[in-house]
Coordinates of C-alpha atoms in Angstrom, one line a residue:
Chain A
X747 CA 37.2 -25.5 9.2
X748 CA 34.2 -27.9 9.6
X749 CA 32.6 -29.0 6.5
X750 CA 29.9 -26.6 5.4
X751 CA 26.2 -27.5 5.1
X752 CA 25.3 -26.9 1.5
X753 CA 21.8 -28.1 0.7
X754 CA 20.9 -29.4 -2.7
X755 CA 18.1 -27.6 -4.5
X756 CA 19.4 -24.1 -3.9
X757 CA 21.4 -21.9 -6.3
X758 CA 24.5 -20.2 -5.0
X759 CA 26.5 -17.2 -6.1
X760 CA 30.3 -16.7 -6.0
X761 CA 29.7 -14.2 -3.2
X762 CA 28.1 -16.9 -1.1
X763 CA 24.5 -15.8 -1.3
X764 CA 21.9 -18.5 -1.9
X765 CA 18.6 -18.3 -3.9
X766 CA 15.6 -20.7 -3.3
X767 CA 13.7 -20.7 -6.6
X768 CA 10.6 -22.1 -5.0
X769 CA 10.2 -19.5 -2.3
X770 CA 12.3 -16.7 -4.0
X771 CA 14.1 -16.2 -0.8
X772 CA 17.7 -15.1 -0.6
X773 CA 20.2 -15.6 2.2
X774 CA 23.9 -16.4 2.8
X775 CA 25.4 -19.8 2.9
X776 CA 26.5 -21.7 6.0
X777 CA 30.1 -21.2 4.7
X778 CA 29.6 -17.4 4.7
X779 CA 28.0 -17.2 8.1
X780 CA 30.8 -19.3 9.6
X781 CA 33.5 -17.1 8.0
X782 CA 31.8 -13.9 9.2
X783 CA 31.5 -15.1 12.8
X784 CA 28.8 -14.0 15.2
X785 CA 26.6 -11.4 13.5
X786 CA 25.5 -8.3 15.5
X787 CA 23.5 -6.5 12.9
X788 CA 21.8 -7.0 9.6
X789 CA 21.1 -4.0 7.5
X790 CA 18.0 -4.7 5.4
X791 CA 16.7 -3.1 2.2
X792 CA 13.2 -1.6 2.0
X793 CA 10.3 -3.5 0.5
X794 CA 9.9 -2.3 -3.1
X795 CA 13.6 -1.6 -3.7
X796 CA 14.8 -2.9 -7.0
X797 CA 18.4 -4.2 -7.4
X798 CA 20.4 -5.4 -10.3
X799 CA 22.3 -8.7 -10.3
X800 CA 25.4 -8.2 -8.2
X801 CA 24.2 -5.0 -6.7
X802 CA 24.6 -4.5 -2.9
X803 CA 21.3 -4.8 -1.1
X804 CA 22.4 -4.7 2.5
X805 CA 25.2 -5.5 4.9
X806 CA 26.0 -8.1 7.5
X807 CA 27.9 -6.8 10.5
X808 CA 29.9 -8.9 13.0
X809 CA 31.8 -7.5 15.9
X810 CA 34.8 -6.5 13.8
X811 CA 33.7 -6.4 10.2
X812 CA 31.0 -5.3 7.8
X813 CA 30.3 -7.3 4.7
X814 CA 28.1 -6.2 1.8
X815 CA 25.3 -8.5 0.6
X816 CA 25.1 -8.8 -3.2
X817 CA 22.0 -9.8 -5.2
X818 CA 22.5 -13.3 -6.8
X819 CA 19.9 -12.3 -9.4
X820 CA 18.1 -9.0 -10.3
X821 CA 14.8 -8.5 -8.6
X822 CA 12.5 -6.4 -6.5
X823 CA 12.3 -6.8 -2.7
X824 CA 8.9 -8.3 -1.8
X825 CA 9.6 -8.9 1.9
X826 CA 12.4 -8.7 4.3
X827 CA 13.1 -10.9 7.3
X828 CA 12.2 -8.4 10.0
X829 CA 13.1 -10.8 12.8
X830 CA 16.7 -10.2 11.9
X831 CA 16.5 -6.6 13.2
X832 CA 16.4 -8.0 16.7
X833 CA 17.9 -11.4 16.2
X834 CA 20.7 -11.2 13.7
X835 CA 22.1 -14.4 15.2
X836 CA 19.4 -16.3 13.2
X837 CA 21.7 -16.0 10.2
X838 CA 24.4 -17.9 12.2
X839 CA 22.0 -20.4 13.7
X840 CA 19.8 -21.2 10.7
X841 CA 21.3 -19.7 7.5
X842 CA 18.9 -21.5 5.1
X843 CA 15.7 -21.3 7.1
X844 CA 15.0 -18.8 9.9
X845 CA 18.0 -16.7 8.7
X846 CA 16.7 -15.9 5.3
X847 CA 17.2 -12.2 4.4
X848 CA 15.0 -11.0 1.6
X849 CA 12.2 -12.4 -0.6
X850 CA 12.1 -11.1 -4.1
X851 CA 9.8 -10.9 -7.1
X852 CA 10.3 -10.2 -10.8
X853 CA 13.6 -12.1 -10.6
X854 CA 16.1 -11.8 -13.5
X855 CA 18.3 -14.5 -15.0
X856 CA 19.9 -17.1 -12.8
X857 CA 22.7 -17.5 -15.3
X858 CA 26.1 -18.0 -13.7
X859 CA 24.8 -19.2 -10.4
X860 CA 26.1 -22.6 -9.1
X861 CA 24.2 -25.7 -8.0
X862 CA 25.1 -27.3 -4.7
X863 CA 27.8 -29.6 -6.2
X864 CA 29.6 -26.8 -8.0
X865 CA 29.4 -24.5 -5.0
X866 CA 30.7 -27.3 -2.7
X867 CA 33.7 -27.6 -5.0
X868 CA 34.2 -23.9 -5.1
X869 CA 34.2 -23.7 -1.3
X870 CA 36.5 -26.7 -0.9
X871 CA 39.1 -24.9 -3.1
X872 CA 39.0 -21.6 -1.1
Chain B
X1389 CA 72.2 31.2 22.6
X1390 CA 72.1 27.5 22.2
X1391 CA 68.8 26.1 20.9
X1392 CA 67.9 22.5 21.2
X1393 CA 67.7 21.0 17.7
X1394 CA 67.3 17.3 17.7
X1395 CA 69.3 16.4 14.6
X1396 CA 73.1 16.5 14.4
X1397 CA 74.7 16.5 11.0
X1398 CA 75.8 12.9 11.7
X1399 CA 72.1 12.0 12.3
X1400 CA 71.1 13.6 9.0
X1401 CA 73.8 11.8 7.1
X1402 CA 72.6 8.4 8.6
X1403 CA 69.0 9.2 7.7
X1404 CA 69.8 10.2 4.2
X1405 CA 71.9 7.0 3.7
X1406 CA 68.9 4.9 5.0
X1407 CA 66.6 6.7 2.6
X1408 CA 69.1 6.0 -0.2
X1409 CA 69.7 9.6 -1.3
X1410 CA 72.8 11.8 -1.2
X1411 CA 71.3 15.2 -0.1
X1412 CA 68.1 16.5 1.4
X1413 CA 67.0 18.1 -2.0
X1414 CA 66.9 14.6 -3.5
X1415 CA 63.9 13.8 -1.2
X1416 CA 61.9 16.4 -3.1
X1417 CA 62.9 15.1 -6.6
X1418 CA 59.2 14.2 -7.3
X1419 CA 58.3 17.9 -7.2
X1420 CA 59.2 19.6 -10.5
X1421 CA 62.2 22.0 -10.1
X1422 CA 60.1 25.0 -11.3
X1423 CA 57.7 24.5 -8.3
X1424 CA 60.5 24.5 -5.8
X1425 CA 61.8 27.6 -4.1
X1426 CA 65.4 28.3 -5.0
X1427 CA 67.6 29.6 -2.2
X1428 CA 66.8 30.5 1.4
X1429 CA 63.6 32.1 2.7
X1430 CA 64.0 35.9 3.2
X1431 CA 63.8 35.8 6.9
X1432 CA 65.3 38.2 9.4
X1433 CA 68.1 36.8 11.6
X1434 CA 67.0 34.5 14.4
X1435 CA 66.1 36.1 17.8
X1436 CA 67.1 34.7 21.1
X1437 CA 64.3 33.2 23.1
X1438 CA 63.9 36.2 25.4
X1439 CA 64.0 38.6 22.5
X1440 CA 61.3 36.6 20.8
X1441 CA 59.1 36.5 23.9
X1442 CA 59.5 40.3 24.2
X1443 CA 58.5 40.8 20.6
X1444 CA 55.5 38.5 20.8
X1445 CA 54.2 40.1 24.0
X1446 CA 54.5 43.6 22.4
X1447 CA 52.6 42.4 19.3
X1448 CA 49.9 40.8 21.5
X1449 CA 49.4 44.0 23.5
X1450 CA 48.9 46.0 20.3
X1451 CA 46.4 43.7 18.5
X1452 CA 44.5 42.2 21.5
X1453 CA 44.1 44.8 24.2
X1454 CA 42.8 43.3 27.4
X1455 CA 39.2 44.6 27.7
X1456 CA 35.7 43.5 27.2
X1457 CA 34.0 42.1 24.1
X1458 CA 30.3 42.5 23.8
X1459 CA 29.4 40.0 21.1
X1460 CA 29.2 36.3 20.8
X1461 CA 28.6 35.1 17.2
X1462 CA 29.9 31.6 17.9
X1463 CA 32.4 32.3 20.6
X1464 CA 31.3 33.2 24.1
X1465 CA 33.1 34.7 27.1
X1466 CA 32.0 32.7 30.1
X1467 CA 33.6 32.3 33.4
X1468 CA 35.7 29.2 33.8
X1469 CA 35.8 28.1 37.5
X1470 CA 39.4 27.4 38.7
X1471 CA 38.6 23.7 39.4
X1472 CA 38.0 23.2 35.7
X1473 CA 41.4 24.4 34.4
X1474 CA 43.1 22.8 37.4
X1475 CA 41.7 19.3 36.8
X1476 CA 41.7 19.4 33.0
X1477 CA 45.3 20.7 33.1
X1478 CA 46.6 17.5 34.8
X1479 CA 49.4 16.0 32.7
X1480 CA 47.7 12.6 32.4
X1481 CA 44.8 14.3 30.7
X1482 CA 46.8 16.8 28.7
X1483 CA 49.0 14.1 27.1
X1484 CA 46.4 11.4 26.5
X1485 CA 45.6 10.9 22.8
X1486 CA 42.4 9.5 21.2
X1487 CA 42.2 5.9 22.4
X1488 CA 43.6 3.9 19.6
X1489 CA 44.1 1.0 22.0
X1490 CA 40.9 1.5 23.9
X1491 CA 41.1 -1.5 26.3
X1492 CA 44.1 -0.1 28.1
X1493 CA 42.7 3.5 28.1
X1494 CA 40.0 3.0 30.7
X1495 CA 40.4 6.4 32.2
X1496 CA 40.2 8.2 28.9
X1497 CA 37.1 6.1 28.0
X1498 CA 35.4 6.8 31.3
X1499 CA 36.0 10.6 30.8
X1500 CA 34.4 10.4 27.4
X1501 CA 31.6 8.3 28.7
X1502 CA 30.8 10.8 31.4
X1503 CA 30.9 13.6 28.8
X1504 CA 28.5 11.7 26.6
X1505 CA 26.2 11.1 29.5
X1506 CA 26.2 14.8 30.6
X1507 CA 25.5 16.1 27.0
X1508 CA 22.8 13.4 26.6
X1509 CA 21.0 14.8 29.7
X1510 CA 21.5 18.4 28.6
X1511 CA 20.0 17.8 25.1
X1512 CA 17.6 15.1 26.0
X1513 CA 19.0 12.9 23.3
X1514 CA 19.7 9.1 23.6
X1515 CA 23.0 8.9 21.9
X1516 CA 26.0 11.3 22.1
X1517 CA 29.3 10.7 20.3
X1518 CA 32.7 11.3 21.8
X1519 CA 32.7 14.7 20.1
X1520 CA 33.6 16.3 16.7
X1521 CA 36.1 19.0 15.8
X1522 CA 33.7 22.0 16.3
X1523 CA 30.1 23.1 16.0
X1524 CA 30.4 23.8 12.3
X1525 CA 31.8 20.4 11.2
X1526 CA 29.3 18.7 13.6
X1527 CA 26.4 20.5 11.8
X1528 CA 27.8 19.6 8.3
X1529 CA 28.1 15.9 9.5
X1530 CA 24.6 16.1 10.8
X1531 CA 23.4 17.1 7.3
X1532 CA 25.3 14.2 5.7
X1533 CA 23.9 11.8 8.3
X1534 CA 20.3 12.9 7.5
X1535 CA 21.0 12.3 3.8
X1536 CA 22.2 8.7 4.5
X1537 CA 19.2 8.0 6.7
X1538 CA 16.6 9.4 4.3
X1539 CA 18.5 8.2 1.2
X1540 CA 17.9 11.7 -0.1
X1541 CA 20.3 14.3 -1.4
X1542 CA 18.6 17.6 -0.6
X1543 CA 19.0 19.7 2.6
X1544 CA 16.9 22.7 3.6
X1545 CA 18.8 25.1 5.8
X1546 CA 17.9 28.3 7.6
X1547 CA 19.4 31.6 6.8
X1548 CA 19.7 32.0 10.5
X1549 CA 22.6 29.5 10.7
X1550 CA 25.9 31.2 11.5
X1551 CA 27.4 32.3 8.2
X1552 CA 30.7 30.5 8.8
X1553 CA 28.8 27.3 9.6
X1554 CA 27.0 27.8 6.3
X1555 CA 30.3 27.9 4.5
X1556 CA 31.5 24.7 6.1
X1557 CA 28.1 23.1 5.2
X1558 CA 28.6 24.2 1.6
X1559 CA 32.1 22.7 1.5
X1560 CA 30.9 19.3 2.8
X1561 CA 27.8 19.3 0.6
X1562 CA 29.7 20.1 -2.5
X1563 CA 32.1 17.3 -2.0
X1564 CA 29.2 14.9 -1.2
X1565 CA 26.9 15.9 -4.0
X1566 CA 24.3 17.2 -1.6
X1567 CA 21.9 20.0 -2.8
X1568 CA 21.5 22.9 -0.3
X1569 CA 18.4 25.1 -0.4
X1570 CA 18.2 28.2 1.9
X1571 CA 15.1 29.3 3.7
X1572 CA 14.8 33.0 4.7
X1573 CA 13.8 34.4 8.0
X1574 CA 10.4 35.7 9.2
X1575 CA 9.8 39.1 10.7
X1576 CA 10.4 37.7 14.1
X1577 CA 13.7 36.2 13.0
X1578 CA 12.6 32.5 13.0
X1579 CA 13.0 30.4 9.9
X1580 CA 10.2 31.0 7.3
X1581 CA 8.7 27.6 6.3
X1582 CA 5.9 29.2 4.3
X1583 CA 7.9 30.1 1.2
X1584 CA 9.7 27.0 0.0
X1585 CA 12.1 27.1 -2.9
X1586 CA 10.3 26.5 -6.2
X1587 CA 12.7 23.8 -7.2
X1588 CA 12.0 21.7 -4.1
X1589 CA 10.1 18.5 -4.9
X1590 CA 7.5 16.9 -2.6
X1591 CA 9.2 15.0 0.2
X1592 CA 12.6 15.7 -1.4
X1593 CA 14.4 17.1 1.6
X1594 CA 16.3 14.8 3.8
X1595 CA 16.3 17.3 6.6
X1596 CA 15.6 20.8 7.8
X1597 CA 18.7 22.4 9.4
X1598 CA 18.2 25.2 11.9
X1599 CA 20.2 26.9 14.6
X1600 CA 18.6 27.8 17.9
X1601 CA 19.3 30.4 19.2
X1602 CA 20.2 31.4 15.7
X1603 CA 22.9 33.8 14.4
X1604 CA 20.8 36.8 15.3
X1605 CA 20.1 35.3 18.7
X1606 CA 16.5 34.4 18.0
X1607 CA 15.1 31.2 19.6
X1608 CA 13.6 29.0 16.9
X1609 CA 10.3 27.1 17.4
X1610 CA 12.0 23.6 17.2
X1611 CA 8.8 21.7 18.1
X1612 CA 6.8 23.2 15.2
X1613 CA 9.8 22.8 12.9
X1614 CA 10.2 19.1 13.9
X1615 CA 6.5 18.5 13.2
X1616 CA 6.7 20.2 9.9
X1617 CA 9.7 18.3 8.5
X1618 CA 8.4 15.0 9.9
X1619 CA 5.2 15.5 7.9
X1620 CA 7.5 15.5 4.8
X1621 CA 9.3 12.4 6.0
X1622 CA 12.5 14.4 6.7
X1623 CA 14.5 14.9 9.8
X1624 CA 15.1 17.9 12.0
X1625 CA 18.8 18.7 12.5
X1626 CA 19.0 21.3 15.3
X1627 CA 22.3 23.2 15.6
X1628 CA 23.5 25.8 18.1
X1629 CA 26.6 27.9 18.7
X1630 CA 25.7 28.8 22.3
X1631 CA 25.3 25.6 24.3
X1632 CA 24.7 27.6 27.5
X1633 CA 21.2 28.5 26.1
X1634 CA 20.1 24.9 26.9
X1635 CA 20.7 25.5 30.6
X1636 CA 17.4 27.5 30.3
X1637 CA 15.6 26.7 27.0
X1638 CA 13.6 23.6 26.3
X1639 CA 16.0 20.9 25.0
X1640 CA 16.1 20.0 21.3
X1641 CA 15.4 16.4 22.2
X1642 CA 12.2 17.2 24.1
X1643 CA 11.1 19.2 21.0
X1644 CA 11.5 16.4 18.5
X1645 CA 14.9 17.0 17.0
X1646 CA 16.4 13.9 15.3
X1647 CA 20.0 15.0 15.1
X1648 CA 21.5 17.7 17.3
X1649 CA 24.8 19.3 16.5
X1650 CA 26.5 22.3 18.2
X1651 CA 29.4 24.0 19.7
X1652 CA 30.5 23.2 23.2
X1653 CA 33.0 26.1 23.7
X1654 CA 30.8 27.8 26.3
X1655 CA 31.3 24.9 28.7
X1656 CA 34.7 25.5 30.3
X1657 CA 36.8 26.3 27.1
X1658 CA 38.5 29.5 26.5
X1659 CA 37.7 31.5 23.4
X1660 CA 41.3 31.1 22.2
X1661 CA 41.0 33.1 19.0
X1662 CA 38.7 30.5 17.6
X1663 CA 39.9 27.1 18.7
X1664 CA 40.4 24.3 19.6
X1665 CA 36.7 24.1 20.2
X1666 CA 34.3 21.2 20.8
X1667 CA 31.7 19.7 18.4
X1668 CA 28.7 18.2 20.1
X1669 CA 26.7 15.6 18.2
X1670 CA 23.7 13.6 19.4
X1671 CA 20.9 11.6 17.9
X1672 CA 18.2 9.1 18.7
X1673 CA 19.0 5.5 19.4
X1674 CA 17.2 4.3 16.2
X1675 CA 19.8 6.3 14.1
X1676 CA 22.9 5.2 16.0
X1677 CA 24.4 3.2 13.2
X1678 CA 24.6 6.4 11.1
X1679 CA 26.2 8.7 13.6
X1680 CA 29.8 9.5 12.8
X1681 CA 32.6 9.6 15.3
X1682 CA 33.5 7.4 18.3
X1683 CA 31.1 6.1 20.8
X1684 CA 32.1 4.9 24.2
X1685 CA 29.9 2.3 25.9
X1686 CA 29.8 0.9 29.3
X1687 CA 30.1 -2.9 29.9
X1688 CA 31.5 -5.4 32.3
X1689 CA 34.9 -7.1 32.1
X1690 CA 35.4 -10.8 32.6
X1691 CA 35.5 -10.3 36.4
X1692 CA 32.2 -8.4 36.4
X1693 CA 33.8 -4.9 36.9
X1694 CA 32.3 -1.8 35.3
X1695 CA 34.5 -1.0 32.3
X1696 CA 34.4 0.9 29.1
X1697 CA 34.7 0.1 25.4
X1698 CA 34.6 1.8 22.0
X1699 CA 31.4 0.5 20.7
X1700 CA 29.7 0.2 17.3
X1701 CA 33.0 0.8 15.7
X1702 CA 31.9 -0.9 12.5
X1703 CA 30.6 2.6 11.4
X1704 CA 34.1 3.9 11.5
X1705 CA 37.0 4.2 9.1
X1706 CA 39.4 1.8 10.7
X1707 CA 37.0 -1.1 10.1
X1708 CA 34.7 0.0 7.3
X1709 CA 37.3 1.8 5.2
X1710 CA 35.9 3.8 2.3
X1711 CA 32.3 2.8 3.3
X1712 CA 32.6 4.4 6.8
X1713 CA 29.9 6.9 7.7
X1714 CA 32.5 9.7 8.0
X1715 CA 36.3 10.2 7.7
X1716 CA 36.4 11.4 11.3
X1717 CA 38.2 8.8 13.5
X1718 CA 39.3 11.1 16.3
X1719 CA 37.6 13.4 18.8
X1720 CA 38.4 16.6 20.7
X1721 CA 39.3 14.6 23.7
X1722 CA 40.8 17.2 26.0
X1723 CA 38.1 19.7 25.2
X1724 CA 35.4 17.0 25.8
X1725 CA 36.9 16.2 29.2
X1726 CA 37.1 19.9 30.1
X1727 CA 33.4 20.3 29.1
X1728 CA 32.5 17.2 31.3
X1729 CA 34.4 18.7 34.3
X1730 CA 32.7 22.1 33.8
X1731 CA 29.2 20.5 33.6
X1732 CA 29.9 18.2 36.5
X1733 CA 31.2 21.1 38.7
X1734 CA 28.2 23.4 37.8
X1735 CA 25.6 20.7 38.2
X1736 CA 22.1 21.0 36.7
X1737 CA 20.9 23.8 39.0
X1738 CA 24.2 25.7 38.7
X1739 CA 24.0 25.6 34.9
X1740 CA 20.4 26.8 34.9
X1741 CA 21.4 29.6 37.2
X1742 CA 24.3 30.8 35.0
X1743 CA 22.0 30.5 31.9
X1744 CA 19.4 32.6 33.6
X1745 CA 22.0 35.3 34.5
X1746 CA 23.0 35.4 30.8
X1747 CA 19.5 35.8 29.7
X1748 CA 18.7 38.5 32.3
X1749 CA 21.8 40.5 31.6
X1750 CA 21.3 40.4 27.9
X1751 CA 17.7 41.6 28.4
X1752 CA 18.9 44.5 30.6
X1753 CA 21.4 45.5 28.0
X1754 CA 18.8 45.2 25.2
X1755 CA 16.2 47.3 27.1
X1756 CA 18.9 50.0 27.7
X1757 CA 19.9 50.1 24.0
X1758 CA 16.2 50.3 22.9
X1759 CA 15.7 53.2 25.2
X1760 CA 18.8 54.8 23.7
X1761 CA 17.2 54.8 20.2
X1762 CA 18.3 51.3 18.8
X1763 CA 15.6 49.4 17.0
X1764 CA 15.0 45.6 16.8
X1765 CA 15.9 43.9 13.6
X1766 CA 13.8 40.9 14.6
X1767 CA 11.2 40.8 17.3
X1768 CA 11.6 37.2 18.4
X1769 CA 12.7 35.9 21.8
X1770 CA 16.4 35.8 22.4
X1771 CA 18.8 34.3 24.9
X1772 CA 22.1 36.1 25.6
X1773 CA 22.7 37.8 22.2
X1774 CA 20.6 39.9 19.9
X1775 CA 20.8 42.0 16.7
X1776 CA 19.8 45.7 16.8
X1777 CA 19.9 48.5 14.2
X1778 CA 21.9 51.4 15.6
X1779 CA 21.2 55.1 15.5
X1780 CA 23.2 57.0 12.8
X1781 CA 26.0 58.2 15.1
X1782 CA 26.6 54.9 16.9
X1783 CA 29.8 54.2 14.8
X1784 CA 31.4 57.2 16.4
X1785 CA 30.4 56.0 19.9
X1786 CA 31.7 52.5 19.1
X1787 CA 35.1 54.0 18.1
X1788 CA 35.2 56.0 21.3
X1789 CA 34.5 52.8 23.4
X1790 CA 37.2 50.9 21.4
X1791 CA 39.7 53.4 22.8
X1792 CA 38.8 52.3 26.2
X1793 CA 39.4 48.7 25.2
X1794 CA 35.7 47.9 24.9
X1795 CA 34.5 46.2 21.8
X1796 CA 30.8 47.0 21.8
X1797 CA 28.9 44.9 19.3
X1798 CA 29.8 43.1 16.1
X1799 CA 28.9 45.0 12.9
X1800 CA 26.9 42.7 10.6
X1801 CA 26.6 43.0 6.8
X1802 CA 23.2 44.7 7.0
X1803 CA 23.6 48.5 7.3
X1804 CA 24.0 49.7 10.9
X1805 CA 23.1 46.3 12.3
X1806 CA 25.1 45.1 15.2
X1807 CA 25.1 41.8 17.1
X1808 CA 25.4 42.2 20.9
X1809 CA 25.9 39.7 23.7
X1810 CA 26.1 39.9 27.5
X1811 CA 27.2 36.9 29.5
X1812 CA 27.5 36.3 33.3
X1813 CA 31.0 37.9 33.0
X1814 CA 29.6 41.4 32.4
X1815 CA 28.6 43.5 35.3
X1816 CA 25.6 45.8 35.7
X1817 CA 28.0 48.7 36.4
X1818 CA 29.8 48.1 33.1
X1819 CA 26.5 48.0 31.3
X1820 CA 25.3 51.2 32.9
X1821 CA 28.6 53.0 32.0
X1822 CA 28.4 51.9 28.4
X1823 CA 24.7 52.7 28.1
X1824 CA 25.5 56.2 29.4
X1825 CA 28.1 56.6 26.8
X1826 CA 25.8 55.3 24.1
X1827 CA 23.0 57.7 25.2
X1828 CA 25.2 60.8 25.0

């Protein structure tokens, strides 16, 4: 498998979600989108929904699988990437930019999340 | 007489050895001894095949006299054109199972696709699945689907829904933690939306479930009901037991229904003492990811030929496991095909004509009974069945008719109330003869 793009400056969860602490956006890593394959549908939460850390907030669907999305931190959904409703492939094409999934507010603790180096090591050992 | 039994004692010994046990009883070791029957079942000696046929035919003639039944209540006597049984009875259709390996089952998939298309046109709904077990389970699945879509756990349902369907709904709801609240009927037999249960919160209901025509035959105002429940951010789940009604009535889709679930037995399937029947289920495109069951889609193969696939399978159990939208991963394939053949052979105008005959005959019978002293239970519009309160001495007349192998009306739980039905299979001469008997 090609080496994954894992940008510095983001925090990563063991479930392969990333969190950008500047924009408070959440998405899935390049490693995750590659492993899932071509996405056909992204099930998004509703703005205003609150989730605990580790709670499922949506699903990513590829042609032959459905994977839950887990919150890397607790928080309330402030915005969802509505473009994904018609263009789920953005998650494949641009996982850290155009393929962001939700933006949250009132975020909880980031304890336990990994920095880019630690996440790279984790992914290399998978 | 020799009967074909597939296992010889040698076969059994080989199988027992392979299973690592000495005798058949050892296979049941996990069941406590006290729960197991000791000794043989008290059965009479075996009959020969012809003796058995004789006996069965004698029993059948006693319990099910050939005659006419004048009620529907979820199962309708319609004429099945010879072409339907002839085509649907072909061995390649009869032996085909649900397409577990869809790519090589193009014929089966095409049959289902045609079925979906015909039902979609009948109901004016964008998406139709490959079918459910029957109307009752389809309606219960419709309720659960509405709960998933609305992220709510309360369902309002009409007292006009078939009592057996209500029972199935209760079974599904109980297992899924869904609260059911019943709405009574108005004087005209339509669902009363003015008296809501006190324990119902604002915008709490995921859906309103109605049946139209309902159990008492009354046609529900689906458009008004859709508007009403939409204003409470819920969905309208429209059910039916008599699909033939939609040859004549405004379709549920054109009236704003969000999920439509009903019974398809009327389209080419025999009554068969209650089954196998055919669950019809349809929805709007925006809700497709939450519809249970299989969906067949049309596509092109690598050479550009029209071909068929099972699509959006990620909703289903074989991919999504315990998170699937339903545990159904099959369909009533042969019944769906039979229904498609029936609809295709009738055509749109043929279906409308048969539906109109149903309505007209039922109206003729109703008028005759009213003239004979019956009174309406509800005064709403009906299709091919209706409920009437009978005069005091009707029970005697009904017993007399029964002797002539005519089952005239189904007694309901309300005193002296009977449900009647007349389809295209009933003649005017028959009706006149019965009405004469009733008027005596």
